[in-house]
PDB file of C-alpha atoms in Angstrom:
ATOM      1  CA  MET A   1     118.116   8.144  80.044  1.00 38.00           C
ATOM      2  CA  MET A   2     120.176  11.706  81.834  1.00 40.00           C
ATOM      3  CA  THR A   3     123.700  11.372  79.908  1.00 48.00           C
ATOM      4  CA  VAL A   4     126.421  13.005  82.315  1.00 45.00           C
ATOM      5  CA  ARG A   5     126.418  15.975  80.554  1.00 52.00           C
ATOM      6  CA  SER A   6     122.515  16.712  81.426  1.00 51.00           C
ATOM      7  CA  VAL A   7     122.589  15.699  85.329  1.00 46.00           C
ATOM      8  CA  LEU A   8     125.217  18.154  85.902  1.00 47.00           C
ATOM      9  CA  LYS A   9     123.591  20.637  83.792  1.00 51.00           C
ATOM     10  CA  THR A  10     120.432  20.038  85.890  1.00 50.00           C
ATOM     11  CA  GLY A  11     123.059  20.370  89.680  1.00 50.00           C
ATOM     12  CA  LEU A  12     125.043  23.846  88.478  1.00 49.00           C
ATOM     13  CA  LEU A  13     121.315  25.304  87.316  1.00 50.00           C
ATOM     14  CA  LEU A  14     119.967  23.900  90.812  1.00 48.00           C
ATOM     15  CA  SER A  15     123.013  25.449  92.582  1.00 48.00           C
ATOM     16  CA  ALA A  16     122.625  29.123  90.565  1.00 48.00           C
ATOM     17  CA  ALA A  17     119.062  29.038  92.033  1.00 47.00           C
ATOM     18  CA  PHE A  18     119.639  28.534  95.105  1.00 46.00           C
ATOM     19  CA  LEU A  19     122.095  31.039  94.965  1.00 45.00           C
ATOM     20  CA  ILE A  20     120.215  33.730  93.815  1.00 46.00           C
ATOM     21  CA  GLY A  21     117.498  32.930  96.423  1.00 47.00           C
ATOM     22  CA  ALA A  22     120.098  32.969  98.990  1.00 43.00           C
ATOM     23  CA  ALA A  23     120.613  36.497  97.858  1.00 43.00           C
ATOM     24  CA  THR A  24     117.495  37.524  97.566  1.00 43.00           C
ATOM     25  CA  PRO A  25     115.996  38.524 101.113  1.00 43.00           C
ATOM     26  CA  THR A  26     112.705  37.022 102.678  1.00 38.00           C
ATOM     27  CA  ARG A  27     111.302  37.975 105.312  1.00 39.00           C
ATOM     28  CA  VAL A  28     113.488  39.238 107.944  1.00 36.00           C
ATOM     29  CA  GLU A  29     111.713  37.187 110.873  1.00 42.00           C
ATOM     30  CA  ALA A  30     111.284  34.217 109.237  1.00 55.00           C
ATOM     31  CA  GLN A  31     115.315  33.830 108.794  1.00 71.00           C
ATOM     32  CA  GLN A  32     117.381  31.899 111.223  1.00 82.00           C
ATOM     33  CA  HIS A  33     121.618  30.340 110.267  1.00 89.00           C
ATOM     34  CA  ARG A  34     122.661  27.191 111.837  1.00 90.00           C
ATOM     35  CA  PHE A  35     125.853  26.234 112.065  1.00 94.00           C
ATOM     36  CA  GLY A  36     126.401  21.890 113.069  1.00 95.00           C
ATOM     37  CA  LEU A  37     128.434  18.690 112.986  1.00 97.00           C
ATOM     38  CA  THR A  38     127.913  15.920 110.532  1.00 97.00           C
ATOM     39  CA  LEU A  39     128.220  12.530 111.160  1.00 98.00           C
ATOM     40  CA  GLY A  40     127.072   8.878 110.074  1.00 98.00           C
ATOM     41  CA  ALA A  41     127.703   6.172 107.175  1.00 98.00           C
ATOM     42  CA  THR A  42     128.420   5.123 103.529  1.00 98.00           C
ATOM     43  CA  SER A  43     127.381   2.517 100.958  1.00 98.00           C
ATOM     44  CA  SER A  44     129.175   2.726  98.240  1.00 97.00           C
ATOM     45  CA  THR A  45     129.680   1.419  94.434  1.00 97.00           C
ATOM     46  CA  VAL A  46     131.778   2.017  91.616  1.00 96.00           C
ATOM     47  CA  ASN A  47     130.441   1.269  87.876  1.00 95.00           C
ATOM     48  CA  GLY A  48     131.803   2.253  84.412  1.00 95.00           C
ATOM     49  CA  ASP A  49     133.209   0.071  81.473  1.00 95.00           C
ATOM     50  CA  TYR A  50     136.273  -0.978  83.881  1.00 96.00           C
ATOM     51  CA  MET A  51     133.591  -3.232  85.723  1.00 95.00           C
ATOM     52  CA  ILE A  52     131.978  -6.323  85.131  1.00 96.00           C
ATOM     53  CA  GLY A  53     130.751  -6.229  88.497  1.00 94.00           C
ATOM     54  CA  THR A  54     130.094  -4.416  91.481  1.00 95.00           C
ATOM     55  CA  ASP A  55     129.353  -4.507  95.118  1.00 95.00           C
ATOM     56  CA  SER A  56     128.886  -2.260  97.555  1.00 96.00           C
ATOM     57  CA  LYS A  57     131.039  -0.719 100.244  1.00 96.00           C
ATOM     58  CA  TRP A  58     130.966   0.516 103.658  1.00 97.00           C
ATOM     59  CA  GLY A  59     132.626   3.898 104.935  1.00 97.00           C
ATOM     60  CA  PHE A  60     132.043   7.022 107.332  1.00 97.00           C
ATOM     61  CA  ILE A  61     131.144  10.460 107.172  1.00 98.00           C
ATOM     62  CA  GLY A  62     131.984  13.283 109.018  1.00 98.00           C
ATOM     63  CA  GLY A  63     131.923  16.934 109.498  1.00 98.00           C
ATOM     64  CA  ILE A  64     130.375  20.736 109.635  1.00 97.00           C
ATOM     65  CA  TYR A  65     128.160  22.532 108.278  1.00 97.00           C
ATOM     66  CA  GLY A  66     126.191  25.683 107.860  1.00 95.00           C
ATOM     67  CA  GLU A  67     122.577  26.261 107.588  1.00 93.00           C
ATOM     68  CA  SER A  68     120.500  29.339 106.616  1.00 92.00           C
ATOM     69  CA  ARG A  69     116.182  29.082 106.713  1.00 85.00           C
ATOM     70  CA  LEU A  70     115.545  31.827 103.928  1.00 84.00           C
ATOM     71  CA  ASN A  71     112.153  31.331 104.776  1.00 84.00           C
ATOM     72  CA  ARG A  72     109.273  28.649 106.250  1.00 81.00           C
ATOM     73  CA  ASN A  73     109.922  26.402 103.168  1.00 89.00           C
ATOM     74  CA  PHE A  74     113.239  27.174 102.142  1.00 92.00           C
ATOM     75  CA  ALA A  75     116.516  26.902 103.029  1.00 93.00           C
ATOM     76  CA  SER A  76     120.467  26.384 101.697  1.00 94.00           C
ATOM     77  CA  GLN A  77     122.975  24.775 103.184  1.00 96.00           C
ATOM     78  CA  LEU A  78     126.927  24.434 102.655  1.00 97.00           C
ATOM     79  CA  GLY A  79     128.891  20.877 103.987  1.00 97.00           C
ATOM     80  CA  VAL A  80     132.580  20.385 104.409  1.00 97.00           C
ATOM     81  CA  ASN A  81     132.625  16.715 105.289  1.00 98.00           C
ATOM     82  CA  TYR A  82     135.557  13.913 105.507  1.00 98.00           C
ATOM     83  CA  THR A  83     133.374  11.046 103.502  1.00 98.00           C
ATOM     84  CA  GLN A  84     134.826   7.758 102.372  1.00 98.00           C
ATOM     85  CA  LYS A  85     133.791   6.123  98.656  1.00 98.00           C
ATOM     86  CA  GLY A  86     135.020   3.440  96.909  1.00 96.00           C
ATOM     87  CA  GLY A  87     133.446   0.145  96.150  1.00 96.00           C
ATOM     88  CA  LYS A  88     134.484  -4.197  95.593  1.00 96.00           C
ATOM     89  CA  GLY A  89     133.602  -6.321  92.667  1.00 96.00           C
ATOM     90  CA  LEU A  90     134.905  -7.464  89.531  1.00 96.00           C
ATOM     91  CA  SER A  91     136.819  -5.739  86.832  1.00 95.00           C
ATOM     92  CA  GLN A  92     138.624  -6.183  83.741  1.00 94.00           C
ATOM     93  CA  ASP A  93     141.720  -7.173  85.598  1.00 94.00           C
ATOM     94  CA  GLY A  94     140.191  -9.141  88.738  1.00 95.00           C
ATOM     95  CA  LEU A  95     138.792  -8.760  91.923  1.00 96.00           C
ATOM     96  CA  LEU A  96     139.170  -4.923  92.546  1.00 97.00           C
ATOM     97  CA  ASP A  97     138.318  -3.273  95.951  1.00 97.00           C
ATOM     98  CA  LEU A  98     138.817   0.547  96.373  1.00 97.00           C
ATOM     99  CA  ARG A  99     139.072   2.784  99.101  1.00 98.00           C
ATOM    100  CA  ILE A 100     139.093   6.799  98.213  1.00 98.00           C
ATOM    101  CA  ASN A 101     138.996   9.049 100.710  1.00 98.00           C
ATOM    102  CA  TYR A 102     137.412  12.420  99.928  1.00 98.00           C
ATOM    103  CA  ILE A 103     137.117  16.216 101.656  1.00 98.00           C
ATOM    104  CA  GLU A 104     133.552  16.746 100.238  1.00 98.00           C
ATOM    105  CA  ILE A 105     131.893  19.881 100.004  1.00 98.00           C
ATOM    106  CA  PRO A 106     128.311  19.750  99.342  1.00 98.00           C
ATOM    107  CA  LEU A 107     126.410  23.011  98.350  1.00 97.00           C
ATOM    108  CA  LEU A 108     122.603  22.549  98.871  1.00 97.00           C
ATOM    109  CA  LEU A 109     119.274  23.956  98.295  1.00 96.00           C
ATOM    110  CA  GLN A 110     116.703  22.328 100.571  1.00 95.00           C
ATOM    111  CA  ILE A 111     112.954  22.684 100.617  1.00 95.00           C
ATOM    112  CA  LEU A 112     110.940  22.012 103.554  1.00 92.00           C
ATOM    113  CA  ALA A 113     107.112  20.728 104.655  1.00 93.00           C
ATOM    114  CA  PRO A 114     105.865  21.020 107.826  1.00 90.00           C
ATOM    115  CA  LEU A 115     104.600  18.178 109.468  1.00 91.00           C
ATOM    116  CA  GLY A 116     103.841  20.179 112.855  1.00 85.00           C
ATOM    117  CA  SER A 117     105.545  22.164 115.507  1.00 83.00           C
ATOM    118  CA  THR A 118     108.750  20.922 115.698  1.00 88.00           C
ATOM    119  CA  TRP A 119     108.851  18.243 112.449  1.00 91.00           C
ATOM    120  CA  ASP A 120     109.706  18.815 109.549  1.00 92.00           C
ATOM    121  CA  PHE A 121     110.389  16.716 106.058  1.00 95.00           C
ATOM    122  CA  VAL A 122     113.191  18.499 103.814  1.00 94.00           C
ATOM    123  CA  ALA A 123     114.124  17.090 100.326  1.00 96.00           C
ATOM    124  CA  TYR A 124     117.204  18.950  98.820  1.00 96.00           C
ATOM    125  CA  THR A 125     119.863  18.703  95.592  1.00 97.00           C
ATOM    126  CA  GLY A 126     122.524  20.825  94.659  1.00 97.00           C
ATOM    127  CA  ILE A 127     125.861  20.104  93.630  1.00 97.00           C
ATOM    128  CA  ALA A 128     129.280  18.536  95.231  1.00 98.00           C
ATOM    129  CA  ALA A 129     132.859  18.513  94.943  1.00 97.00           C
ATOM    130  CA  GLY A 130     135.053  15.761  96.255  1.00 97.00           C
ATOM    131  CA  PHE A 131     138.404  16.152  96.846  1.00 98.00           C
ATOM    132  CA  ALA A 132     141.007  13.541  97.091  1.00 97.00           C
ATOM    133  CA  VAL A 133     142.766  13.061 100.644  1.00 97.00           C
ATOM    134  CA  SER A 134     143.828   9.525  99.671  1.00 97.00           C
ATOM    135  CA  CYS A 135     143.148   6.893  97.570  1.00 97.00           C
ATOM    136  CA  LYS A 136     144.222   2.667  97.891  1.00 97.00           C
ATOM    137  CA  ALA A 137     143.190  -0.294  95.880  1.00 97.00           C
ATOM    138  CA  THR A 138     143.443  -4.356  95.766  1.00 97.00           C
ATOM    139  CA  ILE A 139     143.897  -5.308  92.225  1.00 96.00           C
ATOM    140  CA  GLY A 140     143.383  -9.271  91.276  1.00 92.00           C
ATOM    141  CA  SER A 141     146.093 -11.140  94.249  1.00 87.00           C
ATOM    142  CA  ASP A 142     148.245  -8.037  94.055  1.00 89.00           C
ATOM    143  CA  ALA A 143     148.599  -6.112  97.923  1.00 93.00           C
ATOM    144  CA  GLN A 144     147.242  -3.069  98.955  1.00 94.00           C
ATOM    145  CA  ALA A 145     148.613  -0.403  97.255  1.00 97.00           C
ATOM    146  CA  ASP A 146     148.424   3.430  96.292  1.00 97.00           C
ATOM    147  CA  CYS A 147     145.915   3.714  92.925  1.00 97.00           C
ATOM    148  CA  GLY A 148     148.769   5.432  91.461  1.00 95.00           C
ATOM    149  CA  ASP A 149     150.664   2.796  91.575  1.00 96.00           C
ATOM    150  CA  THR A 150     148.112   0.209  90.050  1.00 96.00           C
ATOM    151  CA  SER A 151     146.352   0.194  86.528  1.00 94.00           C
ATOM    152  CA  LEU A 152     143.718   2.380  87.958  1.00 97.00           C
ATOM    153  CA  GLY A 153     146.180   5.991  87.627  1.00 96.00           C
ATOM    154  CA  ASP A 154     145.659   8.830  90.030  1.00 97.00           C
ATOM    155  CA  SER A 155     142.451   9.684  91.821  1.00 96.00           C
ATOM    156  CA  ARG A 156     141.022  12.556  90.630  1.00 96.00           C
ATOM    157  CA  THR A 157     138.766  15.721  91.750  1.00 96.00           C
ATOM    158  CA  GLU A 158     135.000  14.136  91.904  1.00 97.00           C
ATOM    159  CA  TRP A 159     131.904  16.239  90.829  1.00 97.00           C
ATOM    160  CA  GLY A 160     128.406  14.786  92.319  1.00 97.00           C
ATOM    161  CA  LEU A 161     124.900  15.421  91.742  1.00 97.00           C
ATOM    162  CA  PRO A 162     123.733  14.670  95.662  1.00 97.00           C
ATOM    163  CA  VAL A 163     119.619  14.227  96.279  1.00 97.00           C
ATOM    164  CA  GLY A 164     118.315  13.305  99.142  1.00 97.00           C
ATOM    165  CA  GLY A 165     115.745  13.987 102.075  1.00 96.00           C
ATOM    166  CA  GLY A 166     114.697  13.441 105.727  1.00 96.00           C
ATOM    167  CA  PHE A 167     113.186  15.109 109.419  1.00 95.00           C
ATOM    168  CA  TYR A 168     114.219  17.888 110.863  1.00 91.00           C
ATOM    169  CA  TYR A 169     113.593  18.112 114.936  1.00 92.00           C
ATOM    170  CA  GLU A 170     113.928  20.721 116.704  1.00 88.00           C
ATOM    171  CA  LEU A 171     114.615  21.269 120.338  1.00 88.00           C
ATOM    172  CA  SER A 172     113.171  23.070 123.283  1.00 78.00           C
ATOM    173  CA  ASN A 173     116.274  24.900 123.439  1.00 78.00           C
ATOM    174  CA  GLY A 174     115.903  25.757 119.250  1.00 75.00           C
ATOM    175  CA  GLU A 175     118.979  23.417 118.603  1.00 87.00           C
ATOM    176  CA  MET A 176     117.526  21.023 115.516  1.00 89.00           C
ATOM    177  CA  VAL A 177     118.213  17.356 115.202  1.00 94.00           C
ATOM    178  CA  THR A 178     118.551  16.089 111.540  1.00 94.00           C
ATOM    179  CA  PHE A 179     118.244  12.407 109.761  1.00 95.00           C
ATOM    180  CA  ASP A 180     118.431  12.123 106.337  1.00 95.00           C
ATOM    181  CA  ALA A 181     120.017   9.927 103.671  1.00 97.00           C
ATOM    182  CA  ARG A 182     121.306  10.928 100.066  1.00 97.00           C
ATOM    183  CA  TYR A 183     122.117   9.880  96.840  1.00 97.00           C
ATOM    184  CA  THR A 184     125.388  11.202  94.585  1.00 97.00           C
ATOM    185  CA  TRP A 185     126.510  10.421  91.681  1.00 96.00           C
ATOM    186  CA  GLY A 186     129.764  11.042  90.270  1.00 96.00           C
ATOM    187  CA  LEU A 187     130.060  12.708  87.327  1.00 96.00           C
ATOM    188  CA  ASN A 188     133.155  12.232  86.025  1.00 96.00           C
ATOM    189  CA  ASP A 189     135.703   9.721  86.326  1.00 96.00           C
ATOM    190  CA  ALA A 190     137.406   8.995  89.854  1.00 97.00           C
ATOM    191  CA  VAL A 191     140.573   7.847  89.028  1.00 97.00           C
ATOM    192  CA  SER A 192     142.479   8.748  85.497  1.00 96.00           C
ATOM    193  CA  ALA A 193     143.323   5.601  84.094  1.00 96.00           C
ATOM    194  CA  VAL A 194     139.875   3.589  83.833  1.00 96.00           C
ATOM    195  CA  ASP A 195     136.281   4.504  83.357  1.00 96.00           C
ATOM    196  CA  ILE A 196     135.029   4.063  86.787  1.00 96.00           C
ATOM    197  CA  ASN A 197     132.755   6.365  88.850  1.00 96.00           C
ATOM    198  CA  ASN A 198     131.056   6.743  92.424  1.00 97.00           C
ATOM    199  CA  ARG A 199     127.752   5.991  93.351  1.00 97.00           C
ATOM    200  CA  THR A 200     127.312   6.942  96.913  1.00 98.00           C
ATOM    201  CA  TRP A 201     124.593   6.518  99.518  1.00 98.00           C
ATOM    202  CA  GLN A 202     124.840   8.492 102.522  1.00 98.00           C
ATOM    203  CA  PHE A 203     122.629   8.055 105.680  1.00 98.00           C
ATOM    204  CA  ILE A 204     123.427  11.141 108.129  1.00 97.00           C
ATOM    205  CA  LEU A 205     122.424  12.390 111.909  1.00 97.00           C
ATOM    206  CA  ARG A 206     123.418  15.972 112.105  1.00 96.00           C
ATOM    207  CA  LEU A 207     123.137  18.197 115.394  1.00 94.00           C
ATOM    208  CA  ALA A 208     122.818  21.561 114.672  1.00 93.00           C
ATOM    209  CA  LYS A 209     122.525  25.070 116.773  1.00 91.00           C
ATOM    210  CA  GLN A 210     120.771  27.852 116.155  1.00 85.00           C
ATOM    211  CA  LEU A 211     122.972  31.237 115.706  1.00 83.00           C
ATOM    212  CA  GLN A 212     122.324  34.216 117.313  1.00 65.00           C
TER     213      GLN A 212
END
């Protein structure tokens, strides 16, 4: 079983390889640069020693991203997303309903496999940083409150390891439509006072336009 340290090390090494690849020119005629919008849904749970049982909680993801296709089979991507995470379940202090909203910045290395003249399959991984915008929780019979006013403590910056895949479809005008599913492991505790971390699925629809 991989430890948090080994998972984080893997993510950082992959990101470093991605940056090295991005800085190394490939065939100029194969390079493409796109800018686009991201929209989708999240399904998140919280895990850790504080939790006795967990259930998923649905949320929203939306944002922007830039992508550089380095050659036919490799691309890099940097995004800025507003994403909702958290979860529900039985904790050591009673029933927990937690919602943390983040500004998340994923840095990804993508491998593409052509399925035809307009279709590609893509698989990717990388590293993501999530900066908490708000954190609300309901514990037991208490009313909803800011996490810092509960036994959870204040929210923390989340470091995550995203892994995902999906399909690209290129339109005749050069725009690209993408559907992908991404799973992100939270590598550190989401709050300061107890041991819980996010495990999040993101189901994403993206539309991008090629830059000249």
